[in-house]
Amino acid sequence: MAATMRIKLALVQLMIASLFVATSGFGSGAPPSTCTKPLPNRPYHGKDSTIESQSLSNNPYQIVASGNTYRPGSQITVRIQGDTFKGFFIQARDAQTNQWIGTWAQTPNTKSYAECAAVTHADPKDKQLATLIWNAPTSGRSGKVYFTGTVLKDYATFWADMVSRVQ
């Protein structure tokens, strides 16, 4: 009887822990599949989810780049700023071809995915500002780049398809 009770208690604890993990969202950043899923650059809450991106007309966040032109080996600083946010997923794209381009320097509390020129948050803490460093390809041509992606206020409240502005 005591063994049965311990098993039931363990199952209840496991269910509660599962709920906590599910509600905490993408605490360690967006997964690599964010690059290629049905709606790229935004959280995937499952195929039957009714959670949608907020309208960009009421977006409290900005993606601000220090420039939009690059030459081999150059760097551009990108800032995410605005209200407090939990996470982000940003990609660099060539303005001429719309292809993923470049890599991201390792900055505090971020992780990057070189396979799709993306960077994401690496912790669940509230953020007021994220400062990111994009690295242009070390060889090839010069060109123009833009930065696009999603900022999450929380798991269910996010703004997708944001595009950087230059300042």
mmCIF file of C-alpha atoms in Angstrom:
data_model
loop_
_atom_site.group_PDB
_atom_site.id
_atom_site.type_symbol
_atom_site.label_atom_id
_atom_site.label_comp_id
_atom_site.label_asym_id
_atom_site.label_seq_id
_atom_site.Cartn_x
_atom_site.Cartn_y
_atom_site.Cartn_z
ATOM 1 C CA MET A 1 0.000 0.000 0.000
ATOM 2 C CA ALA A 2 2.775 2.472 0.891
ATOM 3 C CA ALA A 3 4.547 1.724 -2.413
ATOM 4 C CA THR A 4 1.343 2.472 -4.352
ATOM 5 C CA MET A 5 0.953 5.773 -2.511
ATOM 6 C CA ARG A 6 4.572 6.733 -3.278
ATOM 7 C CA ILE A 7 4.022 5.957 -6.964
ATOM 8 C CA LYS A 8 0.863 8.103 -7.040
ATOM 9 C CA LEU A 9 2.673 10.938 -5.276
ATOM 10 C CA ALA A 10 5.570 10.692 -7.752
ATOM 11 C CA LEU A 11 3.125 10.824 -10.692
ATOM 12 C CA VAL A 12 1.416 13.911 -9.271
ATOM 13 C CA GLN A 13 4.801 15.599 -8.782
ATOM 14 C CA LEU A 14 5.786 14.715 -12.346
ATOM 15 C CA MET A 15 2.536 16.192 -13.718
ATOM 16 C CA ILE A 16 3.047 19.419 -11.742
ATOM 17 C CA ALA A 17 6.650 19.682 -12.947
ATOM 18 C CA SER A 18 5.463 19.136 -16.541
ATOM 19 C CA LEU A 19 2.950 21.956 -16.197
ATOM 20 C CA PHE A 20 5.663 24.270 -14.871
ATOM 21 C CA VAL A 21 7.961 23.481 -17.798
ATOM 22 C CA ALA A 22 5.123 23.942 -20.321
ATOM 23 C CA THR A 23 4.126 27.322 -18.942
ATOM 24 C CA SER A 24 7.646 28.681 -18.672
ATOM 25 C CA GLY A 25 7.932 28.647 -22.483
ATOM 26 C CA PHE A 26 11.227 28.973 -24.285
ATOM 27 C CA GLY A 27 13.305 29.770 -21.188
ATOM 28 C CA SER A 28 16.610 28.754 -22.738
ATOM 29 C CA GLY A 29 15.932 30.267 -26.137
ATOM 30 C CA ALA A 30 14.227 29.296 -29.339
ATOM 31 C CA PRO A 31 15.071 25.820 -30.643
ATOM 32 C CA PRO A 32 17.025 25.428 -33.923
ATOM 33 C CA SER A 33 13.824 24.269 -35.641
ATOM 34 C CA THR A 34 12.610 27.883 -35.423
ATOM 35 C CA CYS A 35 14.670 28.474 -38.576
ATOM 36 C CA THR A 36 12.667 26.076 -40.729
ATOM 37 C CA LYS A 37 9.262 25.471 -39.159
ATOM 38 C CA PRO A 38 5.942 26.339 -40.858
ATOM 39 C CA LEU A 39 6.085 29.993 -39.750
ATOM 40 C CA PRO A 40 9.781 30.873 -39.465
ATOM 41 C CA ASN A 41 11.023 33.445 -36.935
ATOM 42 C CA ARG A 42 8.163 32.919 -34.508
ATOM 43 C CA PRO A 43 7.322 30.590 -31.636
ATOM 44 C CA TYR A 44 5.665 27.342 -32.642
ATOM 45 C CA HIS A 45 2.960 26.513 -30.118
ATOM 46 C CA GLY A 46 1.773 23.418 -31.965
ATOM 47 C CA LYS A 47 -0.246 22.928 -35.134
ATOM 48 C CA ASP A 48 -3.586 23.441 -33.381
ATOM 49 C CA SER A 49 -2.572 26.478 -31.355
ATOM 50 C CA THR A 50 -4.692 29.609 -31.486
ATOM 51 C CA ILE A 51 -1.859 31.800 -30.178
ATOM 52 C CA GLU A 52 -0.929 34.382 -32.798
ATOM 53 C CA SER A 53 1.492 37.245 -33.147
ATOM 54 C CA GLN A 54 0.383 40.639 -31.885
ATOM 55 C CA SER A 55 -0.186 43.417 -34.388
ATOM 56 C CA LEU A 56 2.946 45.343 -35.310
ATOM 57 C CA SER A 57 0.924 48.563 -34.980
ATOM 58 C CA ASN A 58 0.991 48.196 -31.172
ATOM 59 C CA ASN A 59 4.534 46.830 -30.910
ATOM 60 C CA PRO A 60 6.381 48.110 -27.800
ATOM 61 C CA TYR A 61 9.773 46.883 -29.091
ATOM 62 C CA GLN A 62 12.330 47.968 -31.671
ATOM 63 C CA ILE A 63 15.174 46.197 -33.424
ATOM 64 C CA VAL A 64 17.778 48.907 -34.018
ATOM 65 C CA ALA A 65 20.892 48.301 -36.138
ATOM 66 C CA SER A 66 24.003 50.487 -36.230
ATOM 67 C CA GLY A 67 24.077 50.108 -40.012
ATOM 68 C CA ASN A 68 22.712 48.143 -42.960
ATOM 69 C CA THR A 69 25.712 47.876 -45.269
ATOM 70 C CA TYR A 70 28.516 45.371 -44.851
ATOM 71 C CA ARG A 71 31.813 44.385 -46.356
ATOM 72 C CA PRO A 72 33.701 41.145 -45.702
ATOM 73 C CA GLY A 73 34.573 40.835 -42.009
ATOM 74 C CA SER A 74 32.651 43.902 -40.814
ATOM 75 C CA GLN A 75 30.363 43.961 -37.766
ATOM 76 C CA ILE A 76 27.012 45.587 -37.032
ATOM 77 C CA THR A 77 25.597 46.151 -33.547
ATOM 78 C CA VAL A 78 21.918 45.251 -33.187
ATOM 79 C CA ARG A 79 19.855 46.262 -30.152
ATOM 80 C CA ILE A 80 16.460 45.034 -29.052
ATOM 81 C CA GLN A 81 14.833 47.655 -26.862
ATOM 82 C CA GLY A 82 11.486 48.742 -25.466
ATOM 83 C CA ASP A 83 9.314 47.328 -22.708
ATOM 84 C CA THR A 84 10.501 44.393 -20.620
ATOM 85 C CA PHE A 85 10.704 41.180 -22.643
ATOM 86 C CA LYS A 86 11.527 37.532 -21.987
ATOM 87 C CA GLY A 87 13.035 36.427 -25.269
ATOM 88 C CA PHE A 88 13.850 36.966 -28.912
ATOM 89 C CA PHE A 89 14.818 35.247 -32.128
ATOM 90 C CA ILE A 90 16.571 37.420 -34.707
ATOM 91 C CA GLN A 91 17.935 36.509 -38.149
ATOM 92 C CA ALA A 92 20.255 38.396 -40.469
ATOM 93 C CA ARG A 93 19.182 38.443 -44.123
ATOM 94 C CA ASP A 94 20.843 39.749 -47.243
ATOM 95 C CA ALA A 95 18.695 42.615 -48.541
ATOM 96 C CA GLN A 96 19.255 41.612 -52.182
ATOM 97 C CA THR A 97 18.637 37.857 -51.962
ATOM 98 C CA ASN A 98 16.659 37.556 -48.689
ATOM 99 C CA GLN A 99 18.981 34.640 -47.789
ATOM 100 C CA TRP A 100 20.402 34.069 -44.310
ATOM 101 C CA ILE A 101 23.822 35.655 -44.043
ATOM 102 C CA GLY A 102 26.652 36.004 -41.545
ATOM 103 C CA THR A 103 27.031 34.856 -37.954
ATOM 104 C CA TRP A 104 26.502 36.287 -34.468
ATOM 105 C CA ALA A 105 29.198 36.942 -31.889
ATOM 106 C CA GLN A 106 28.696 35.313 -28.511
ATOM 107 C CA THR A 107 27.296 37.999 -26.218
ATOM 108 C CA PRO A 108 25.985 37.604 -22.652
ATOM 109 C CA ASN A 109 22.940 35.360 -22.317
ATOM 110 C CA THR A 110 22.603 34.524 -26.010
ATOM 111 C CA LYS A 111 23.107 31.536 -28.249
ATOM 112 C CA SER A 112 23.354 31.532 -32.001
ATOM 113 C CA TYR A 113 22.538 29.190 -34.860
ATOM 114 C CA ALA A 114 25.097 29.622 -37.642
ATOM 115 C CA GLU A 115 23.071 27.356 -39.940
ATOM 116 C CA CYS A 116 20.415 30.068 -40.274
ATOM 117 C CA ALA A 117 22.228 33.276 -39.218
ATOM 118 C CA ALA A 118 20.092 33.515 -36.070
ATOM 119 C CA VAL A 119 20.545 34.515 -32.443
ATOM 120 C CA THR A 120 18.222 33.885 -29.492
ATOM 121 C CA HIS A 121 18.097 34.481 -25.752
ATOM 122 C CA ALA A 122 19.679 31.872 -23.472
ATOM 123 C CA ASP A 123 17.878 32.553 -20.188
ATOM 124 C CA PRO A 124 14.304 33.182 -18.981
ATOM 125 C CA LYS A 125 15.091 36.452 -17.181
ATOM 126 C CA ASP A 126 13.295 39.709 -17.917
ATOM 127 C CA LYS A 127 15.268 41.968 -20.245
ATOM 128 C CA GLN A 128 15.099 45.695 -20.963
ATOM 129 C CA LEU A 129 17.769 45.655 -23.652
ATOM 130 C CA ALA A 130 19.703 43.065 -25.630
ATOM 131 C CA THR A 131 22.851 44.144 -27.453
ATOM 132 C CA LEU A 132 23.946 41.762 -30.197
ATOM 133 C CA ILE A 133 26.904 41.779 -32.587
ATOM 134 C CA TRP A 134 26.438 40.500 -36.149
ATOM 135 C CA ASN A 135 29.489 39.406 -38.157
ATOM 136 C CA ALA A 136 29.463 39.735 -41.937
ATOM 137 C CA PRO A 137 30.899 36.842 -43.954
ATOM 138 C CA THR A 138 34.702 37.008 -44.001
ATOM 139 C CA SER A 139 34.902 36.643 -47.764
ATOM 140 C CA GLY A 140 32.745 37.441 -50.769
ATOM 141 C CA ARG A 141 30.986 40.594 -51.759
ATOM 142 C CA SER A 142 29.828 43.684 -49.904
ATOM 143 C CA GLY A 143 26.117 44.321 -49.609
ATOM 144 C CA LYS A 144 23.143 45.346 -47.537
ATOM 145 C CA VAL A 145 21.676 43.414 -44.618
ATOM 146 C CA TYR A 146 18.527 43.650 -42.541
ATOM 147 C CA PHE A 147 17.530 41.953 -39.321
ATOM 148 C CA THR A 148 14.159 40.342 -38.781
ATOM 149 C CA GLY A 149 12.512 38.228 -36.124
ATOM 150 C CA THR A 150 10.359 37.981 -33.048
ATOM 151 C CA VAL A 151 10.359 39.504 -29.565
ATOM 152 C CA LEU A 152 8.437 37.739 -26.799
ATOM 153 C CA LYS A 153 6.878 39.576 -23.896
ATOM 154 C CA ASP A 154 5.970 36.126 -22.582
ATOM 155 C CA TYR A 155 5.213 32.691 -24.035
ATOM 156 C CA ALA A 156 1.820 33.689 -25.474
ATOM 157 C CA THR A 157 2.424 37.402 -26.217
ATOM 158 C CA PHE A 158 4.883 38.091 -28.996
ATOM 159 C CA TRP A 159 5.493 40.283 -32.015
ATOM 160 C CA ALA A 160 6.721 38.457 -35.118
ATOM 161 C CA ASP A 161 7.999 39.610 -38.506
ATOM 162 C CA MET A 162 9.694 42.634 -36.998
ATOM 163 C CA VAL A 163 12.277 44.347 -39.212
ATOM 164 C CA SER A 164 15.217 46.415 -38.010
ATOM 165 C CA ARG A 165 15.644 50.107 -38.495
ATOM 166 C CA VAL A 166 19.006 51.832 -38.767
ATOM 167 C CA GLN A 167 20.057 54.433 -36.241
#
